[in-house]
């Protein structure tokens, strides 16, 4: 089967704004054996506009039993589009753009999920943040000027600026196994570790406001003790889904910081993550 759309529009409940002026050509075949194994879906051409910003893509998925993926993306994506698409909890609104340059991902999905076989996967591209803003738990956070470079199993972060919640910092670092962690599930999550070495340089850090973003948004007086306990357990499990993947070190230098009644200057230290601690 083949499908073509010219000068079209794509709308979905997952996106607040439509993709307009869409040109695409796609095909599907179940192959010589008429089976999942020989099936192929290919989006040979895709071009459209998010908020008047061009995005182009190519997608090929073959062998539906053990999918092999060839994905290429180039263009500008509104921040709110990604937030809505991935349904990130706690985000109330977003603004700004994320620029994707020559992103490519090619390999078997099975290999992408394992740190042992991730070397078989080809991945490359760059991502830049252009005043990308999100309102998270009533706090406005801005990512700007940073550059993320993907080179197979390595992700380099260069001068990514985060401002908001009384905090102004810059992040640099190198992260390994980013794809196995993203694709991790209950069967292979124990094998995936996000190894990293990063540096944070900051003018100021407000720990109270940062902690409030990831804290439980329920007051103890509003619910019974039993309900509060169950909420705290669920919250801890939710956080552990992320923290259990971390294995690395962040060097931190901050000119000013505060935490409760503590105020400090010229802090220099190290934050280590290992074995979910």
Short mmCIF file of C-alpha atoms in Angstrom, two decimals:
data_model
loop_
_atom_site.label_atom_id
_atom_site.label_comp_id
_atom_site.label_asym_id
_atom_site.label_seq_id
_atom_site.Cartn_x
_atom_site.Cartn_y
_atom_site.Cartn_z
CA UNK A 1 0.00 0.00 0.00
CA UNK A 2 1.09 3.60 -0.61
CA UNK A 3 -0.15 6.86 0.83
CA UNK A 4 0.48 10.43 -0.21
CA UNK A 5 -0.50 13.77 1.30
CA UNK A 6 0.15 17.12 -0.36
CA UNK A 7 -0.36 20.57 1.19
CA UNK A 8 -2.16 18.85 4.06
CA UNK A 9 -2.69 19.35 7.78
CA UNK A 10 -2.21 16.88 10.64
CA UNK A 11 -4.00 17.36 13.95
CA UNK A 12 -3.96 15.25 17.10
CA UNK A 13 -5.09 15.66 20.69
CA UNK A 14 -1.44 15.25 21.74
CA UNK A 15 -0.46 18.49 19.99
CA UNK A 16 -1.97 21.90 20.74
CA UNK A 17 -1.19 23.20 17.25
CA UNK A 18 -1.49 21.38 13.93
CA UNK A 19 1.35 20.47 11.58
CA UNK A 20 0.57 22.48 8.45
CA UNK A 21 1.59 22.48 4.77
CA UNK A 22 2.43 18.79 5.06
CA UNK A 23 3.91 16.85 2.13
CA UNK A 24 4.48 13.16 2.74
CA UNK A 25 4.83 9.88 0.84
CA UNK A 26 4.62 6.56 2.70
CA UNK A 27 4.44 2.88 1.81
CA UNK A 28 3.83 -0.45 3.51
CA UNK A 29 4.57 -3.98 2.35
CA UNK A 30 4.41 -7.30 4.16
CA UNK A 31 7.20 -8.61 1.92
CA UNK A 32 7.94 -11.86 0.13
CA UNK A 33 6.77 -14.09 2.99
CA UNK A 34 3.65 -11.97 3.73
CA UNK A 35 4.71 -11.98 7.38
CA UNK A 36 5.68 -9.70 10.26
CA UNK A 37 9.32 -10.64 9.67
CA UNK A 38 9.37 -9.35 6.09
CA UNK A 39 7.06 -6.37 6.68
CA UNK A 40 8.38 -2.86 5.95
CA UNK A 41 6.95 0.59 6.65
CA UNK A 42 8.72 3.55 5.08
CA UNK A 43 7.97 7.26 5.34
CA UNK A 44 10.01 8.17 2.29
CA UNK A 45 9.30 11.88 2.51
CA UNK A 46 7.90 14.08 5.25
CA UNK A 47 7.92 17.86 5.33
CA UNK A 48 5.71 20.11 7.45
CA UNK A 49 5.58 23.23 9.58
CA UNK A 50 5.22 23.55 13.37
CA UNK A 51 4.30 27.17 14.11
CA UNK A 52 5.80 28.25 10.76
CA UNK A 53 9.05 26.38 11.49
CA UNK A 54 10.10 23.70 9.00
CA UNK A 55 10.69 20.09 10.03
CA UNK A 56 11.73 17.25 7.71
CA UNK A 57 11.94 13.54 8.47
CA UNK A 58 12.55 10.07 7.05
CA UNK A 59 11.49 6.85 8.77
CA UNK A 60 11.92 3.20 7.86
CA UNK A 61 10.90 0.29 10.07
CA UNK A 62 11.58 -3.26 8.87
CA UNK A 63 11.06 -6.73 10.42
CA UNK A 64 8.12 -6.15 12.77
CA UNK A 65 9.12 -9.18 14.87
CA UNK A 66 12.48 -7.59 15.76
CA UNK A 67 12.15 -4.02 14.46
CA UNK A 68 15.06 -2.38 12.69
CA UNK A 69 14.73 1.42 12.69
CA UNK A 70 16.17 4.08 10.41
CA UNK A 71 15.10 7.55 11.60
CA UNK A 72 16.28 10.98 10.42
CA UNK A 73 14.99 14.35 11.63
CA UNK A 74 16.02 17.90 10.81
CA UNK A 75 14.17 21.08 11.78
CA UNK A 76 12.66 23.12 14.60
CA UNK A 77 10.20 21.71 17.13
CA UNK A 78 8.20 23.88 19.59
CA UNK A 79 8.91 22.95 23.21
CA UNK A 80 5.20 22.50 23.93
CA UNK A 81 5.00 19.90 21.15
CA UNK A 82 7.51 17.60 22.87
CA UNK A 83 5.96 18.21 26.30
CA UNK A 84 2.49 17.26 25.03
CA UNK A 85 3.76 14.36 22.94
CA UNK A 86 5.60 12.68 25.84
CA UNK A 87 3.06 13.83 28.48
CA UNK A 88 5.59 14.98 31.07
CA UNK A 89 3.80 15.21 34.41
CA UNK A 90 3.92 18.44 36.39
CA UNK A 91 4.44 20.70 33.37
CA UNK A 92 1.64 23.28 33.21
CA UNK A 93 2.77 25.26 30.16
CA UNK A 94 5.76 25.70 27.85
CA UNK A 95 7.23 28.05 25.27
CA UNK A 96 10.28 28.42 23.02
CA UNK A 97 11.87 26.05 20.52
CA UNK A 98 14.22 23.11 20.20
CA UNK A 99 16.37 22.99 17.07
CA UNK A 100 17.24 19.52 15.75
CA UNK A 101 20.16 19.31 13.30
CA UNK A 102 20.83 16.17 11.24
CA UNK A 103 19.56 13.73 13.86
CA UNK A 104 19.92 10.10 12.80
CA UNK A 105 19.20 6.84 14.58
CA UNK A 106 19.79 3.52 12.84
CA UNK A 107 19.77 -0.01 14.23
CA UNK A 108 17.69 -2.73 15.83
CA UNK A 109 15.34 -1.66 18.60
CA UNK A 110 16.57 -4.63 20.63
CA UNK A 111 20.16 -3.33 20.45
CA UNK A 112 19.05 0.17 21.49
CA UNK A 113 17.65 -1.24 24.74
CA UNK A 114 20.84 -2.94 25.90
CA UNK A 115 24.11 -1.38 27.08
CA UNK A 116 25.83 -4.58 25.92
CA UNK A 117 24.73 -4.24 22.27
CA UNK A 118 24.27 -0.47 21.93
CA UNK A 119 27.58 -0.30 20.02
CA UNK A 120 25.79 -1.81 17.03
CA UNK A 121 23.51 1.25 16.81
CA UNK A 122 24.45 4.33 14.77
CA UNK A 123 23.31 7.64 16.26
CA UNK A 124 24.31 11.22 15.53
CA UNK A 125 23.03 14.78 15.49
CA UNK A 126 22.82 18.02 17.44
CA UNK A 127 20.11 19.67 19.53
CA UNK A 128 20.06 23.35 20.49
CA UNK A 129 17.72 25.12 22.89
CA UNK A 130 16.36 28.51 21.89
CA UNK A 131 14.86 30.07 25.03
CA UNK A 132 12.92 26.87 25.76
CA UNK A 133 10.66 27.55 28.74
CA UNK A 134 8.47 25.32 30.88
CA UNK A 135 6.31 26.10 33.89
CA UNK A 136 6.83 23.16 36.24
CA UNK A 137 4.93 23.07 39.55
CA UNK A 138 4.38 26.87 39.34
CA UNK A 139 8.08 27.52 38.72
CA UNK A 140 9.24 28.91 35.36
CA UNK A 141 12.41 27.21 34.08
CA UNK A 142 14.34 28.31 31.00
CA UNK A 143 16.85 26.27 28.97
CA UNK A 144 18.90 28.37 26.58
CA UNK A 145 22.05 28.45 24.43
CA UNK A 146 23.02 24.87 25.20
CA UNK A 147 24.25 22.42 22.61
CA UNK A 148 23.71 18.65 22.83
CA UNK A 149 25.81 16.47 20.53
CA UNK A 150 24.98 12.80 20.03
CA UNK A 151 27.80 10.56 18.79
CA UNK A 152 26.61 6.94 18.81
CA UNK A 153 26.43 5.97 22.52
CA UNK A 154 27.83 9.25 23.82
CA UNK A 155 25.94 12.49 24.51
CA UNK A 156 27.96 15.68 25.11
CA UNK A 157 26.32 18.67 26.78
CA UNK A 158 27.99 22.01 26.14
CA UNK A 159 27.15 25.22 28.01
CA UNK A 160 23.50 24.40 28.69
CA UNK A 161 22.09 27.29 30.74
CA UNK A 162 19.27 26.73 33.23
CA UNK A 163 17.57 29.70 34.82
CA UNK A 164 14.54 29.74 37.11
CA UNK A 165 13.33 28.91 40.63
CA UNK A 166 15.92 31.32 42.05
CA UNK A 167 18.68 29.40 40.28
CA UNK A 168 21.14 30.27 37.51
CA UNK A 169 23.56 27.51 36.45
CA UNK A 170 25.48 26.22 33.42
CA UNK A 171 25.91 22.50 32.68
CA UNK A 172 28.70 20.75 30.79
CA UNK A 173 29.28 17.02 30.67
CA UNK A 174 29.45 13.69 28.89
CA UNK A 175 26.79 11.00 29.25
CA UNK A 176 27.11 7.34 28.15
CA UNK A 177 24.25 4.84 27.55
CA UNK A 178 21.61 7.53 27.01
CA UNK A 179 19.62 5.35 24.56
CA UNK A 180 19.47 2.18 26.72
CA UNK A 181 18.21 4.30 29.61
CA UNK A 182 15.54 6.01 27.46
CA UNK A 183 14.33 2.64 26.11
CA UNK A 184 14.68 0.82 29.44
CA UNK A 185 11.77 -1.36 30.55
CA UNK A 186 11.11 -3.80 33.38
CA UNK A 187 13.06 -6.57 31.61
CA UNK A 188 16.32 -4.72 30.97
CA UNK A 189 16.29 -1.75 33.36
CA UNK A 190 18.82 -3.41 35.71
CA UNK A 191 21.34 -3.64 32.87
CA UNK A 192 21.08 0.03 31.85
CA UNK A 193 23.28 2.58 33.59
CA UNK A 194 23.63 6.23 32.65
CA UNK A 195 27.35 6.78 33.18
CA UNK A 196 28.35 10.43 33.30
CA UNK A 197 30.88 13.02 34.32
CA UNK A 198 29.51 16.56 34.48
CA UNK A 199 30.24 20.02 35.79
CA UNK A 200 27.84 22.65 37.12
CA UNK A 201 28.95 26.26 37.39
CA UNK A 202 26.41 28.57 39.00
CA UNK A 203 25.88 32.15 40.02
CA UNK A 204 23.20 31.12 42.50
CA UNK A 205 21.21 28.06 43.58
CA UNK A 206 17.98 28.11 45.62
CA UNK A 207 17.71 24.56 46.95
CA UNK A 208 14.38 25.21 48.67
CA UNK A 209 12.63 26.11 45.42
CA UNK A 210 14.35 23.37 43.41
CA UNK A 211 13.36 20.71 45.94
CA UNK A 212 9.77 21.99 45.98
CA UNK A 213 9.53 21.24 42.25
CA UNK A 214 10.07 17.50 42.81
CA UNK A 215 8.26 17.31 46.15
CA UNK A 216 4.79 15.93 46.80
CA UNK A 217 2.17 18.60 46.14
CA UNK A 218 -0.04 17.50 49.05
CA UNK A 219 -0.16 18.92 52.58
CA UNK A 220 -0.19 16.46 55.50
CA UNK A 221 -3.24 18.18 57.00
CA UNK A 222 -5.25 17.63 53.80
CA UNK A 223 -5.27 13.80 53.96
CA UNK A 224 -5.13 11.01 56.53
CA UNK A 225 -1.80 9.63 57.73
CA UNK A 226 -2.42 6.35 55.83
CA UNK A 227 -3.10 8.19 52.57
CA UNK A 228 -0.05 10.40 53.06
CA UNK A 229 2.14 7.34 53.63
CA UNK A 230 0.90 5.68 50.45
CA UNK A 231 1.47 8.91 48.47
CA UNK A 232 5.03 9.17 49.79
CA UNK A 233 5.75 5.53 48.88
CA UNK A 234 4.41 6.05 45.34
CA UNK A 235 6.45 9.25 45.00
CA UNK A 236 9.63 7.50 46.13
CA UNK A 237 9.08 4.63 43.66
CA UNK A 238 8.50 7.16 40.88
CA UNK A 239 11.77 8.96 41.67
CA UNK A 240 13.63 5.65 41.89
CA UNK A 241 12.61 4.81 38.31
CA UNK A 242 15.02 7.59 37.33
CA UNK A 243 17.69 7.58 40.04
CA UNK A 244 18.43 3.85 39.76
CA UNK A 245 19.96 4.43 36.32
CA UNK A 246 22.48 7.04 37.52
CA UNK A 247 26.17 6.18 37.88
CA UNK A 248 28.48 9.17 37.79
CA UNK A 249 29.82 12.38 39.28
CA UNK A 250 28.87 16.06 39.09
CA UNK A 251 31.46 18.66 40.09
CA UNK A 252 29.71 21.75 41.46
CA UNK A 253 30.89 25.32 41.93
CA UNK A 254 28.32 27.90 43.03
CA UNK A 255 28.84 31.56 43.95
CA UNK A 256 25.71 31.78 46.19
CA UNK A 257 23.29 29.20 47.60
CA UNK A 258 20.60 28.83 50.23
CA UNK A 259 18.81 25.97 51.94
CA UNK A 260 16.26 26.65 54.68
CA UNK A 261 18.04 29.00 57.12
CA UNK A 262 21.46 28.33 55.59
CA UNK A 263 23.01 30.86 53.25
CA UNK A 264 26.44 30.36 51.72
CA UNK A 265 28.96 31.64 49.21
CA UNK A 266 31.66 30.13 47.01
CA UNK A 267 30.57 26.52 47.42
CA UNK A 268 32.73 23.85 45.79
CA UNK A 269 31.90 20.18 46.02
CA UNK A 270 31.01 16.90 44.37
CA UNK A 271 27.77 14.95 43.96
CA UNK A 272 28.17 11.21 43.38
CA UNK A 273 25.56 8.68 42.25
CA UNK A 274 26.21 4.95 42.62
CA UNK A 275 24.05 1.88 43.36
CA UNK A 276 20.91 4.02 43.66
CA UNK A 277 22.48 6.19 46.40
#
